[in-house]
mmCIF file of C-alpha atoms in Angstrom:
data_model
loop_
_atom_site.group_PDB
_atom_site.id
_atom_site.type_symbol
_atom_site.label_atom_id
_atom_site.label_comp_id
_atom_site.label_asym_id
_atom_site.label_seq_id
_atom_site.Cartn_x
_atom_site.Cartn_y
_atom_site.Cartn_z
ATOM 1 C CA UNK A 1 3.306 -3.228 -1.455
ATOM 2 C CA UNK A 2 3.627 -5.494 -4.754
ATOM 3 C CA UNK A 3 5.423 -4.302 -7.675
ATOM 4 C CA UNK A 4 2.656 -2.897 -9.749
ATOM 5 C CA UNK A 5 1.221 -0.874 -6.607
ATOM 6 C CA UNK A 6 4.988 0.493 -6.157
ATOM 7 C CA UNK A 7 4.583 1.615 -10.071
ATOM 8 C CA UNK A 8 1.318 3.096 -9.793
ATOM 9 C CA UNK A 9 2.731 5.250 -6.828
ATOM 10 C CA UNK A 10 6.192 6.660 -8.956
ATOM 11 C CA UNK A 11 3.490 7.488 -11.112
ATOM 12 C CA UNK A 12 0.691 9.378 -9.186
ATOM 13 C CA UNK A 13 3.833 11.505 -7.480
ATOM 14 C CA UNK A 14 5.318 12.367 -10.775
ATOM 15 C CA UNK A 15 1.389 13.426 -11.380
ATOM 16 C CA UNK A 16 1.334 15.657 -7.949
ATOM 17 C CA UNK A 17 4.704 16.072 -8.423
ATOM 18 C CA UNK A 18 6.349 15.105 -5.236
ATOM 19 C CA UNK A 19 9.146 13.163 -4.140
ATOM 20 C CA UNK A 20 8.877 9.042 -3.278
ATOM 21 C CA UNK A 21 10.478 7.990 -0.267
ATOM 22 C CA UNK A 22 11.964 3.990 -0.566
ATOM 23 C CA UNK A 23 11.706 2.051 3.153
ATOM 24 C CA UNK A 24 11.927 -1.211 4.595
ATOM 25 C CA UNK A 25 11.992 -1.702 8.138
ATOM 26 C CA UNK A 26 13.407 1.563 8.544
ATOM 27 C CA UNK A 27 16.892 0.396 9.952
ATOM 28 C CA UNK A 28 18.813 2.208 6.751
ATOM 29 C CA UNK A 29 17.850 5.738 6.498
ATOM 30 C CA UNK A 30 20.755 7.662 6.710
ATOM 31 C CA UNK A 31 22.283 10.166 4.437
ATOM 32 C CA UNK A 32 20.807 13.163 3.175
ATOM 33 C CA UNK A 33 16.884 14.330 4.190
ATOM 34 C CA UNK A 34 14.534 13.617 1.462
ATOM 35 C CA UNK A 35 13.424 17.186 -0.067
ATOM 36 C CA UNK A 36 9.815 17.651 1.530
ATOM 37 C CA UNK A 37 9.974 14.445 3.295
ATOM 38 C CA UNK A 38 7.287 15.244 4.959
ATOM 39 C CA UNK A 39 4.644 15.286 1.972
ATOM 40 C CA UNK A 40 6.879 12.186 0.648
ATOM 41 C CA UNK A 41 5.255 9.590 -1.322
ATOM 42 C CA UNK A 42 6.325 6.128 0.852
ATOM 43 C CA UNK A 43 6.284 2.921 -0.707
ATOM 44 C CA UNK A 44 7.451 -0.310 0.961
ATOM 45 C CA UNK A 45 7.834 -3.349 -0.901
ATOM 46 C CA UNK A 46 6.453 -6.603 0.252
ATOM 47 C CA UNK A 47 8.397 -9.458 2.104
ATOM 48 C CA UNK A 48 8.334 -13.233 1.537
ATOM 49 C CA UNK A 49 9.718 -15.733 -0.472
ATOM 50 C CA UNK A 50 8.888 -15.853 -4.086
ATOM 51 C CA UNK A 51 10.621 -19.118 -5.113
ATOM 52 C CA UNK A 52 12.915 -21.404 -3.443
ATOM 53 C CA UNK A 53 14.920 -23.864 -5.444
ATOM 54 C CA UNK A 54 18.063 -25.225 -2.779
ATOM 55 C CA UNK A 55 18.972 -27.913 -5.374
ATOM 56 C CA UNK A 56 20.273 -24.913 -7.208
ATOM 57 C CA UNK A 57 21.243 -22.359 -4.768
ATOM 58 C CA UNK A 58 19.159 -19.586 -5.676
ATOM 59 C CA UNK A 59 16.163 -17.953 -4.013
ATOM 60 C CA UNK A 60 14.244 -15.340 -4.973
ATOM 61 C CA UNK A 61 12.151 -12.964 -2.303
ATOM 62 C CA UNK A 62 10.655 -9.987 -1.911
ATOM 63 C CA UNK A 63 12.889 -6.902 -1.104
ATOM 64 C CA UNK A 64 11.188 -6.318 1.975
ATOM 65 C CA UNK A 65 12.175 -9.951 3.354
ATOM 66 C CA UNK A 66 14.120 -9.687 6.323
ATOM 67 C CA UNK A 67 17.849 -10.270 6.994
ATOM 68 C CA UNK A 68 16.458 -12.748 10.266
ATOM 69 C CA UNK A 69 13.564 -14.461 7.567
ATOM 70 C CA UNK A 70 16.014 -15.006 4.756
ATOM 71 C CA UNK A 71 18.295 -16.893 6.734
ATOM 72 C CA UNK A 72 15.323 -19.289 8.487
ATOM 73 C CA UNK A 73 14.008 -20.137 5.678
ATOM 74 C CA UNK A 74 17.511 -21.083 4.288
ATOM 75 C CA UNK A 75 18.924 -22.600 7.332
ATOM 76 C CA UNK A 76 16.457 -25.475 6.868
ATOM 77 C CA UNK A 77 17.859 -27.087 3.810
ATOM 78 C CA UNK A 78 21.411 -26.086 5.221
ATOM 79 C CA UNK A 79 22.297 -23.386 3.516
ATOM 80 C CA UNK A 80 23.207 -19.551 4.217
ATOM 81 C CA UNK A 81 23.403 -16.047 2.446
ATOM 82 C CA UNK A 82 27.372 -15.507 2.058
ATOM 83 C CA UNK A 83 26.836 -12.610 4.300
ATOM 84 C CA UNK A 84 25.386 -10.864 7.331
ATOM 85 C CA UNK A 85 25.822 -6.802 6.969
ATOM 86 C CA UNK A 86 26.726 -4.124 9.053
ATOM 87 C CA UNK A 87 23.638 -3.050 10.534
ATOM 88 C CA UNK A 88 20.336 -4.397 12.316
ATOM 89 C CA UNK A 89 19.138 -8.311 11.673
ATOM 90 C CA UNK A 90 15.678 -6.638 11.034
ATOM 91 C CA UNK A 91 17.106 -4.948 8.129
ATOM 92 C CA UNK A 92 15.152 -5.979 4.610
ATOM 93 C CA UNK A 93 17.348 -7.448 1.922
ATOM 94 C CA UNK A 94 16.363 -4.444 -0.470
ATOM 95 C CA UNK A 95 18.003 -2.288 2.144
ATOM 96 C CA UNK A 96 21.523 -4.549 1.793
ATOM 97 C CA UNK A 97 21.196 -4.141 -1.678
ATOM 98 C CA UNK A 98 20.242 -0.584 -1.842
ATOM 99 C CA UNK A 99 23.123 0.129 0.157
ATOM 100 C CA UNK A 100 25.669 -2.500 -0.762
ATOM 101 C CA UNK A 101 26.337 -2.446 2.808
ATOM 102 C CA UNK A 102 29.864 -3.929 3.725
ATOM 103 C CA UNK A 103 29.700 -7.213 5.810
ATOM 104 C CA UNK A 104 32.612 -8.464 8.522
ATOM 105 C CA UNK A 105 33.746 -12.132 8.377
ATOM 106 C CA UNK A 106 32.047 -12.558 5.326
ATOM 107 C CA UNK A 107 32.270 -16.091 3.784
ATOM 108 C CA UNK A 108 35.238 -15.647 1.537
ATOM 109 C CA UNK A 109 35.485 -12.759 1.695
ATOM 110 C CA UNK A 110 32.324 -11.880 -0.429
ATOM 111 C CA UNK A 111 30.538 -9.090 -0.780
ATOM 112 C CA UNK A 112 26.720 -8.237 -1.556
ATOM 113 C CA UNK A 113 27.036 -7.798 -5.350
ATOM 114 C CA UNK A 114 28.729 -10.897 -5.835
ATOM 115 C CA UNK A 115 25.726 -12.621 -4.301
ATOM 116 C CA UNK A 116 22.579 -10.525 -6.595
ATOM 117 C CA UNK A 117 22.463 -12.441 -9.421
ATOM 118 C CA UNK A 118 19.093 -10.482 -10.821
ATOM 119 C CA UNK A 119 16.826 -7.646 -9.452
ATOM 120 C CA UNK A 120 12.841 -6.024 -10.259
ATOM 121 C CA UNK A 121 13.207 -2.483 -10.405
ATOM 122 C CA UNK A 122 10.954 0.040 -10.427
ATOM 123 C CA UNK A 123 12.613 3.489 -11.957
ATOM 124 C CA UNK A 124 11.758 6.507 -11.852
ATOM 125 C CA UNK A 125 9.095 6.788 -14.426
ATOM 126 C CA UNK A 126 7.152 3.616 -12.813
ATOM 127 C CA UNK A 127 8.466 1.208 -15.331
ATOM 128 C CA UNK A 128 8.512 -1.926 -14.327
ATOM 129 C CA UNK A 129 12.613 -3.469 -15.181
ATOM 130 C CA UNK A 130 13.452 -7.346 -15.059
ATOM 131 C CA UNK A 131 17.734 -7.389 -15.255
ATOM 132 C CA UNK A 132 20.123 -10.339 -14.337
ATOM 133 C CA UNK A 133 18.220 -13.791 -13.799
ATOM 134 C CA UNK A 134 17.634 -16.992 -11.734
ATOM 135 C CA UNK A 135 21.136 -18.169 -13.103
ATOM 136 C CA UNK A 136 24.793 -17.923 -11.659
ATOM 137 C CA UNK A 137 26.159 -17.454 -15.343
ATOM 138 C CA UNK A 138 23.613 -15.381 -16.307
ATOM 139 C CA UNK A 139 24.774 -11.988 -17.697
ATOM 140 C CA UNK A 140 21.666 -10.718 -19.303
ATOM 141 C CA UNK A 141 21.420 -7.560 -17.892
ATOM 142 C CA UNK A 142 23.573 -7.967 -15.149
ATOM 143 C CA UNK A 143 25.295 -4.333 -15.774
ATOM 144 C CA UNK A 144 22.090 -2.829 -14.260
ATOM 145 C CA UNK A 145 22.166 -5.238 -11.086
ATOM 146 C CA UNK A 146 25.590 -3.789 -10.898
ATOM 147 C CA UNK A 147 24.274 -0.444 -11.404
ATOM 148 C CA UNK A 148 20.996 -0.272 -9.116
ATOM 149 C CA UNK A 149 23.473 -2.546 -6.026
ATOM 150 C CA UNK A 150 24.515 0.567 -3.425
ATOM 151 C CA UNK A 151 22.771 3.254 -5.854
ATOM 152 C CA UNK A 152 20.733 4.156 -2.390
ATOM 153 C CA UNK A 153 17.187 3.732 -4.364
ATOM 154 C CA UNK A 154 18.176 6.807 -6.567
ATOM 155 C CA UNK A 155 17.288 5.197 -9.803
ATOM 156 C CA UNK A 156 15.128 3.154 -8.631
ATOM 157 C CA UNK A 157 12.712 0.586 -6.018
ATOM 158 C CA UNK A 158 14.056 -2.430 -5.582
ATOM 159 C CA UNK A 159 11.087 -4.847 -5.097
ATOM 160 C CA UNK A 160 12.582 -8.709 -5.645
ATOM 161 C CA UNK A 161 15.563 -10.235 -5.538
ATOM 162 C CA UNK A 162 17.427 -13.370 -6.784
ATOM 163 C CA UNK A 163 20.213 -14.313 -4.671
ATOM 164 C CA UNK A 164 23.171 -16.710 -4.563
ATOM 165 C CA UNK A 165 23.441 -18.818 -1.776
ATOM 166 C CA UNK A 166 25.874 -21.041 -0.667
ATOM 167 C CA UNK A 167 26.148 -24.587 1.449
ATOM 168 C CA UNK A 168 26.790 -24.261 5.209
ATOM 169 C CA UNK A 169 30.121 -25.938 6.230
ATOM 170 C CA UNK A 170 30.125 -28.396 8.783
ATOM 171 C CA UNK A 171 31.760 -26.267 11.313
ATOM 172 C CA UNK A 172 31.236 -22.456 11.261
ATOM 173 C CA UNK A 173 33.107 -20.326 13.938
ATOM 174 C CA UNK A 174 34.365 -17.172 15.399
ATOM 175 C CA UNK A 175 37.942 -16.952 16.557
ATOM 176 C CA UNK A 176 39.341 -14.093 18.397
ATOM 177 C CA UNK A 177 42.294 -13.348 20.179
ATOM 178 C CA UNK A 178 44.831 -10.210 21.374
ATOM 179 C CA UNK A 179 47.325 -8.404 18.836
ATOM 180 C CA UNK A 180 50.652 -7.410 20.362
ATOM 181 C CA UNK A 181 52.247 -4.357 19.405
ATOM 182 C CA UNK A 182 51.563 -1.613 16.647
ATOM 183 C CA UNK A 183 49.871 -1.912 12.980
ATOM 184 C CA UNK A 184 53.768 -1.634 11.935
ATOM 185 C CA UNK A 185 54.165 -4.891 13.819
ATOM 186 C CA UNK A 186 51.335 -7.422 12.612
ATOM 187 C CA UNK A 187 49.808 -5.694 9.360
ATOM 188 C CA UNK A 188 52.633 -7.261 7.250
ATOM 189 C CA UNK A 189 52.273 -11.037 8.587
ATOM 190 C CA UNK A 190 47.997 -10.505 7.997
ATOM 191 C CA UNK A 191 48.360 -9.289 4.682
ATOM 192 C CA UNK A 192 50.412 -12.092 3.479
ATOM 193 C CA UNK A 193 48.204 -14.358 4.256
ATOM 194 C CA UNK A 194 46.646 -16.474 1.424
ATOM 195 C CA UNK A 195 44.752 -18.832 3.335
ATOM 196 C CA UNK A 196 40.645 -18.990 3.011
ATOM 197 C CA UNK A 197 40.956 -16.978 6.255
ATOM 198 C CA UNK A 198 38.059 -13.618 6.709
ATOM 199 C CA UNK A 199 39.601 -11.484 8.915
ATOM 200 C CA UNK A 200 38.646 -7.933 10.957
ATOM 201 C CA UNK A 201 40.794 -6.717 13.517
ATOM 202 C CA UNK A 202 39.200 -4.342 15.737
ATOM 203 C CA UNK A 203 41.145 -1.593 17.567
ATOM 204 C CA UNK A 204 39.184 0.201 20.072
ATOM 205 C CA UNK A 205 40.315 3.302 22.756
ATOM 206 C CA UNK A 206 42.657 2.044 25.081
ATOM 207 C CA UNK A 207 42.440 -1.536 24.854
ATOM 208 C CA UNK A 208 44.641 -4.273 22.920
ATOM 209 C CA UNK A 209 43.897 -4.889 18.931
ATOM 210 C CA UNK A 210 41.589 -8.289 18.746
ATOM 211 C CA UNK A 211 41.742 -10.076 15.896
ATOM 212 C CA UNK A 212 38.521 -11.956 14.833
ATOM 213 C CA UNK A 213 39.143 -14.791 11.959
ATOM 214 C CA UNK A 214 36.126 -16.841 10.745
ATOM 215 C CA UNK A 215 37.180 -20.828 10.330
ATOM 216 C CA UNK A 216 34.996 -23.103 8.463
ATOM 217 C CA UNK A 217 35.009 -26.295 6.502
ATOM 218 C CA UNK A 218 35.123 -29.598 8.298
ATOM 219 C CA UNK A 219 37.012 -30.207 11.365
ATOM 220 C CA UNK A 220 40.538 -30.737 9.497
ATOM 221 C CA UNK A 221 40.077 -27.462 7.882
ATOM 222 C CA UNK A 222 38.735 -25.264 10.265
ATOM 223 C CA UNK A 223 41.442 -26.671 12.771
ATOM 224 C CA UNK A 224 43.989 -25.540 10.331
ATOM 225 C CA UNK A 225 42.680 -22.239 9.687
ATOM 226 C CA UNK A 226 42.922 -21.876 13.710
ATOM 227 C CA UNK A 227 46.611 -22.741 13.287
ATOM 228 C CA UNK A 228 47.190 -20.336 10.873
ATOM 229 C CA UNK A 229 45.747 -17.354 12.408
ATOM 230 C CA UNK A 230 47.446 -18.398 15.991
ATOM 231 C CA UNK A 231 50.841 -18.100 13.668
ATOM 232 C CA UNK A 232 50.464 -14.276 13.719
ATOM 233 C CA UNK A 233 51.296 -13.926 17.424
ATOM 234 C CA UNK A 234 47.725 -14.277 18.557
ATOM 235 C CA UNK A 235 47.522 -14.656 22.164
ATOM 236 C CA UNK A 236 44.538 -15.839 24.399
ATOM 237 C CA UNK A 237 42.763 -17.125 21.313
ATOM 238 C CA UNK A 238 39.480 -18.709 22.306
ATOM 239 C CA UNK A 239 35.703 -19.381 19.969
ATOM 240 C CA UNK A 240 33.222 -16.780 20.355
ATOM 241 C CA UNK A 241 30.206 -18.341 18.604
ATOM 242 C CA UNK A 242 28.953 -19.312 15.633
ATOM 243 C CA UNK A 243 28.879 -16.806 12.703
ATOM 244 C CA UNK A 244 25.662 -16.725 10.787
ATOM 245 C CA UNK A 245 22.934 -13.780 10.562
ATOM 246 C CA UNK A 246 20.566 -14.205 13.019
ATOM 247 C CA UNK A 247 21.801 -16.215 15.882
ATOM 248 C CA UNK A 248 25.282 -14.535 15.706
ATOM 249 C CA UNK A 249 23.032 -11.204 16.575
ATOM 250 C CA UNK A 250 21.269 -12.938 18.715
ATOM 251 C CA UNK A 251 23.059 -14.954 21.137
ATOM 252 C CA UNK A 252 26.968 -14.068 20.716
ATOM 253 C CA UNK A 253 26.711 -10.548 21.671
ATOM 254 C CA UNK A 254 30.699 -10.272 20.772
ATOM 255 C CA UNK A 255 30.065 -10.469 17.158
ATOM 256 C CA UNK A 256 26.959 -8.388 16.853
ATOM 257 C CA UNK A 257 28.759 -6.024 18.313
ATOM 258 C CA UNK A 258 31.063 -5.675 15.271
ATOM 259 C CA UNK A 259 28.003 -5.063 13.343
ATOM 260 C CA UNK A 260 25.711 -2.195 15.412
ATOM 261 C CA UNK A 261 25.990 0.759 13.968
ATOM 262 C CA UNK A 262 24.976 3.889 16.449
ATOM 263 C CA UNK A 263 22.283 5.929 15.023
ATOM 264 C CA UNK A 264 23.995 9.199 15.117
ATOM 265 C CA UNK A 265 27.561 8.502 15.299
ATOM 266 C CA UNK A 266 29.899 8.743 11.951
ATOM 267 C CA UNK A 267 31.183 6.143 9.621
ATOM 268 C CA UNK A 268 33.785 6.308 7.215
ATOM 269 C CA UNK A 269 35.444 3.796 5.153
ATOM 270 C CA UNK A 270 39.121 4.545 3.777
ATOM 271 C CA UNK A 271 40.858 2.230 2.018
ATOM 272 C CA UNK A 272 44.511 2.115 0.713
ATOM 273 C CA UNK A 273 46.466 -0.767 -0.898
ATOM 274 C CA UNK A 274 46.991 -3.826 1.266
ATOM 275 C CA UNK A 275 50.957 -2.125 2.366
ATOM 276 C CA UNK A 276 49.837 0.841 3.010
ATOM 277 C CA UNK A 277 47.467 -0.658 6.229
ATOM 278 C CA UNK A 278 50.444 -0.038 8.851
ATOM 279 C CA UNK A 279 50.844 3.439 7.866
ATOM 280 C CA UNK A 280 47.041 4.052 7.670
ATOM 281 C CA UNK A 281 46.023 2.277 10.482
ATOM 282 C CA UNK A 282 48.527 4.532 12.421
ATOM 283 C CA UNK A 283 47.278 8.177 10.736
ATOM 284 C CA UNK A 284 43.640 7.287 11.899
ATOM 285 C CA UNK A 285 44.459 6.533 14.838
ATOM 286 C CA UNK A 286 46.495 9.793 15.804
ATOM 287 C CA UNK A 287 43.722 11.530 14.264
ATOM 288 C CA UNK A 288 40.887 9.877 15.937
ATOM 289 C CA UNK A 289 42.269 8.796 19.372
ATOM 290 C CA UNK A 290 38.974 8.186 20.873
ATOM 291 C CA UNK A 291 37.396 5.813 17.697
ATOM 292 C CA UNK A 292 36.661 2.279 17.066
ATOM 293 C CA UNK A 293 38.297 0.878 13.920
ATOM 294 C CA UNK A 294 37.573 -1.869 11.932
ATOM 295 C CA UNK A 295 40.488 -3.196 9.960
ATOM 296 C CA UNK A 296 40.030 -5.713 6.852
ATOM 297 C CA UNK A 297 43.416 -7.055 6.109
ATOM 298 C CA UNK A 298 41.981 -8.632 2.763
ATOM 299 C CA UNK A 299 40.851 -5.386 1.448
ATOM 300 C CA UNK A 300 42.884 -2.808 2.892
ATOM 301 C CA UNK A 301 40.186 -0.972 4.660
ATOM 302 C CA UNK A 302 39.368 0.809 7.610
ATOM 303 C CA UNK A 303 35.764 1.576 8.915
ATOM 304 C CA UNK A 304 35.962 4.109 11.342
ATOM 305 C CA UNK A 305 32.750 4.314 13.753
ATOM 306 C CA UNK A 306 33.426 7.770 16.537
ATOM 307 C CA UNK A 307 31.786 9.716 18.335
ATOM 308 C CA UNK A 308 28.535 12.162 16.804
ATOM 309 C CA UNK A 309 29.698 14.638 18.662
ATOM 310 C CA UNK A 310 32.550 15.207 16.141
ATOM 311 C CA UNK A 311 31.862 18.374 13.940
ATOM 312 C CA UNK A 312 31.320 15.941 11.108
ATOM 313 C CA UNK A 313 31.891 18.073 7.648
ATOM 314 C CA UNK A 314 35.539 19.886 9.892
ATOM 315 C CA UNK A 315 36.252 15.957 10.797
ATOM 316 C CA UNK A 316 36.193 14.482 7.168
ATOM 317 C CA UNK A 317 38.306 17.340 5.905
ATOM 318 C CA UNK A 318 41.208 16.862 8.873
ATOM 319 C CA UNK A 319 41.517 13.233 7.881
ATOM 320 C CA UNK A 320 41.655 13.666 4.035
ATOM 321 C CA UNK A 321 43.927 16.972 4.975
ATOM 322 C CA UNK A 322 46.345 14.849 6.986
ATOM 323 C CA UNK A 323 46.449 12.029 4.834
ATOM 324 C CA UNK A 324 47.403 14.255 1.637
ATOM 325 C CA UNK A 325 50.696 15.093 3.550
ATOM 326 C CA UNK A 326 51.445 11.281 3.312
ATOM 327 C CA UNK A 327 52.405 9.275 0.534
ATOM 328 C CA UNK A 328 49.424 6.787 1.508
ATOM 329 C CA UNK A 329 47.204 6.097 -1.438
ATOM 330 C CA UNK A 330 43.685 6.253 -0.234
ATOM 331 C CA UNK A 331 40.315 6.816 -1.036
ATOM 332 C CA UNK A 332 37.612 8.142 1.775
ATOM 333 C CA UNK A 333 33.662 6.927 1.731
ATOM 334 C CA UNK A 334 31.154 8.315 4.039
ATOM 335 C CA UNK A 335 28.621 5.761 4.711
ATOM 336 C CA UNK A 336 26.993 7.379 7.469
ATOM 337 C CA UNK A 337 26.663 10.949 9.247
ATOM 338 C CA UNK A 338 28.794 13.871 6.605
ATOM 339 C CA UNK A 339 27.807 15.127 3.434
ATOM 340 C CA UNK A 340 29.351 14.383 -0.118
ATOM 341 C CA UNK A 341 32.435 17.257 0.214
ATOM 342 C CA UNK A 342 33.473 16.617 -3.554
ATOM 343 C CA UNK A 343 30.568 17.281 -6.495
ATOM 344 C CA UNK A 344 30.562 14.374 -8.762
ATOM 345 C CA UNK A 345 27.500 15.390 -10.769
ATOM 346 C CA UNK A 346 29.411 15.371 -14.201
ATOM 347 C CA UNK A 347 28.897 11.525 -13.439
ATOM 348 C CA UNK A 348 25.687 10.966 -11.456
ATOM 349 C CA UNK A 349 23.321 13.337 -12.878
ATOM 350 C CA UNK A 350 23.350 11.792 -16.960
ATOM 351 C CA UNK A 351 22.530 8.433 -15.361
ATOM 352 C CA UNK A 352 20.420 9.987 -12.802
ATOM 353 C CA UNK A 353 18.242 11.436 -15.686
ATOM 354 C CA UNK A 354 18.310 8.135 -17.666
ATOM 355 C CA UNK A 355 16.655 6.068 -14.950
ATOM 356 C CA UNK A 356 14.436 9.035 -13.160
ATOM 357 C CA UNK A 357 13.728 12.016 -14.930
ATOM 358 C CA UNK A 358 11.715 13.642 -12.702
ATOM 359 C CA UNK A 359 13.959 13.211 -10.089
ATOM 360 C CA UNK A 360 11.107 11.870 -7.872
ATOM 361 C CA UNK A 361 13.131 9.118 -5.818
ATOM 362 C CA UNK A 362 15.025 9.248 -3.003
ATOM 363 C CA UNK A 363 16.065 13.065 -3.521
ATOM 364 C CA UNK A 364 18.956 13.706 -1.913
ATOM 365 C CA UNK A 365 19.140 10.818 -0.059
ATOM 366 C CA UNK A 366 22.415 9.646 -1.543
ATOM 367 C CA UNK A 367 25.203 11.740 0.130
ATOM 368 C CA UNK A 368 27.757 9.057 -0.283
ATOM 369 C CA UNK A 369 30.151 9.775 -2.518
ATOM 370 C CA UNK A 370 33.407 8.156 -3.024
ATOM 371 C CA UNK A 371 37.015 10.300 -2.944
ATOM 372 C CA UNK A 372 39.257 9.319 -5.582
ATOM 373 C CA UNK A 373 42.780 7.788 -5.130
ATOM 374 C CA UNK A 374 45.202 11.034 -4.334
ATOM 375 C CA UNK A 375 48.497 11.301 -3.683
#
C-alpha cells in the first residue's frame, strides 16, 4: 500500500471505528492480540527502493522492503546495512524498526536506531509525518525517529525509511571457538576488552560456552582481531562464514542459528552493568537450566530463548524474584511470549493520546515493557 492509501485507511477505521492492524511479511507479530483482530483494519506498506545515493551512504525504501532485498541491492555497490536482526531474513525493514529488534555481531556494535536517520509516519489520525532526513547530521526531527524506533506501530505506520549504511570491509568473518570454565572465569577478560571486537557468547544445555567474535577490516586487522579474541583462552577456534544478512541465513547455518527465534518459545532480555555479567550469567542459568543464552559482553546483556512450555507470566516473576535477593543491578525486557507485569501507563498513555487518539493502531499489541533498574 503507498502512504496516502495507508492514511485513507487510519481514517475510514476511525470512521467505523475499528482497530488497524500494521504487517509486513508477517514474521513480527508477537506480543499482545490486537482487540477484535479479527474485524482489524490491515494495511501493509509497499516495498522497493525509493532512492539510492551510495556516494553518500544513504538509501531510502519502502518499509515493506525486505531484510534479503535491502541487502542485494546494497551489496552491489559494496556496501551493507550495519546490521542483520534477530529474526527471519524475510522480515521487512519497517518490522526492524517497529521493533528495534536487537542484532548479534553487529558491525560495531550498532544498533537499529543508530542506523534510521529519518522515517514517514502515518499516526493515528491518518496524518501524514516527514521527521529526521536524507542526512547523517541531520537533527530535524530526529526526536520522533527516536520516538516511533521499537514503539511496536503504536503511534504510528511506518511506511519509508532513510537508512545509514556503511562500506563493506575487505574481509568480513565469523569466528567461534570453546569457553573453558564458568562466567566467573572469562566474563572479566571479555569485558575488558576495548578492541573493535562484536562479541556473543552462547551458552546452551549441557554443552561448552562458544564464543562467536566478528573480525573485519583488511587482512592485518581482521588477523589481529583473531589474535585478540584467541587471548581469552579460546580453544578450537576455527571461521564459520561470512557475516552479512542474507547469505549468513542462507548458507552458514551456524550463524542463522543465533538469529531464529521459535514461534512460541519465550524471550527475555536482562541486562546489568558490564561486572555484574559473571554473577548474572550464573543466576539465569540456575534458574533456567534447560535455556539457551545469548551473552553480549559489550552491553551487559543476556537474551534468554527457553522452552514455551514454561508457565510464562509464573517464569518472569521467579527470575525478577530471585534476582531481587541479589545485589545485581538489572533491568528485565520481554520481547517475546509474557505480558507487561508492571503498568507504565502514567508514561505511555499521554504520548499514546498525542500521536493516536482514537487508539485505533496496533491495540494492545505492545506488551513490552521495560523493568526499571532495582536493587
Amino acid at each position: 500500500m503507498e502512504t496516502s492509501d495507508i492514511s485513507n485507511a487510519i481514517a475510514s477505521a476511525i470512521a467505523s471505528p475499528t482497530v488497524v492492524r500494521a504487517v509486513g511479511s508477517g514474521t513480527w507479530l508477537h506480543g499482545g492480540p490486537v482487540e477484535n483482530d479479527a474485524t482489524a483494519t490491515v494495511v501493509k506498506p509497499r516495498g522497493g527502493v525509493i532512492e539510492y545515493t551510495p556516494g553518500d551512504l544513504v538509501i531510502s525504501v519502502h518499509a515493506g522492503t525486505t531484510l534479503e532485498e535491502l541487502s542485494a541491492t546494497c551489496a552491489v555497490s559494496g556496501q551493507m546495512l550495519a546490521i542483520a536482526p534477530y529474526g527471519s531474513p524475510r522480515s521487512t525493514i519497517g518490522a526492524v524498526v517497529a521493533t528495534a529488534t536487537a542484532a548479534p555481531l553487529a558491525y560495531d556494535d550498532l544498533a537499529i536506531r543508530d542506523l534510521v536517520l529519518g522515517l514517514t509516519v502515518v499516526t493515528g489520525t491518518g496524518d501524514i509525518v516527514r521527521v529526521g532526513g536524507k542526512v547523517v547530521k541531520n537533527v530535524a526531527g530526529f526526536d520522533l525517529v527516536r520516538l516511533n524506533t521499537g514503539a511496536f506501530g503504536t503511534l504510528g505506520v511506518i511506511t519509508e525509511v532513510n537508512l545509514r549504511l556503511h562500506a563493506k570491509p575487505s574481509m568480513d568473518h565469523v569466528v567461534t571457538g570453546t569457553l573453558d570454565g564458568s562466567p566467573w572465569d572469562w566474563v572479566p577478560r571479555l569485558i575488558a576488552n576495548r578492541a573493535p571486537l562484536p562479541m556473543l557468547v552462547r551458552l546452551a544445555p549441557d554443552e561448552p560456552a562458544q564464543l562467536f567474535a566478528r573480525c573485519t577490516g583488511n587482512g592485518a586487522r581482521a588477523s589481529a582481531l583473531r589474535g585478540i579474541m584467541q587471548s581469552y583462552g579460546v580453544r578450537n577456534a576455527f571461521t564459520v562464514g561470512p557475516s552479512d544478512t542474507s547469505s549468513a541465513h542462507e548458507q552458514v547455518p551456524m550463524i542463522a542459528a543465533l538469529r531464529h527465534v521459535p514461534d512460541h518459545a519465550l524471550v527475555l532480555r536482562i541486562r546489568t552493568e558490564l561486572s555484574g555479567g559473571d554473577a548474572m550469567l550464573e543466576h539465569v542459568r540456575k534458574l533456567l537450566p534447560d535455556a539457551t543464552l545469548l551473552y553480549n559482553p559489550s552491553r551487559g546483556s543476556v537474551r534468554v530463548v527457553t522452552d514455551p512450555g514454561h508457565e510464562d507470566d509464573v517464569l518472569v516473576e521467579q527470575i525478577e524474584t530471585q534476582f531481587g535477593r541479589t545485589p545485581v543491578h538489572y533491568s528485565l525486557v520481554a520481547e517475546q511470549g509474557a505480558p507487561p507485569r508492571h503498568d507504565t501507563s502514567h508514561v505511555h498513555a499521554p504520548i499514546k493520546r498525542a500521536f493516536d487518539p482514537h487508539g485505533v493502531l496496533n491495540r494492545r499489541r505492545a506488551t513490552f515493557t521495560p523493568k526499571p533498574y532495582v536493587r
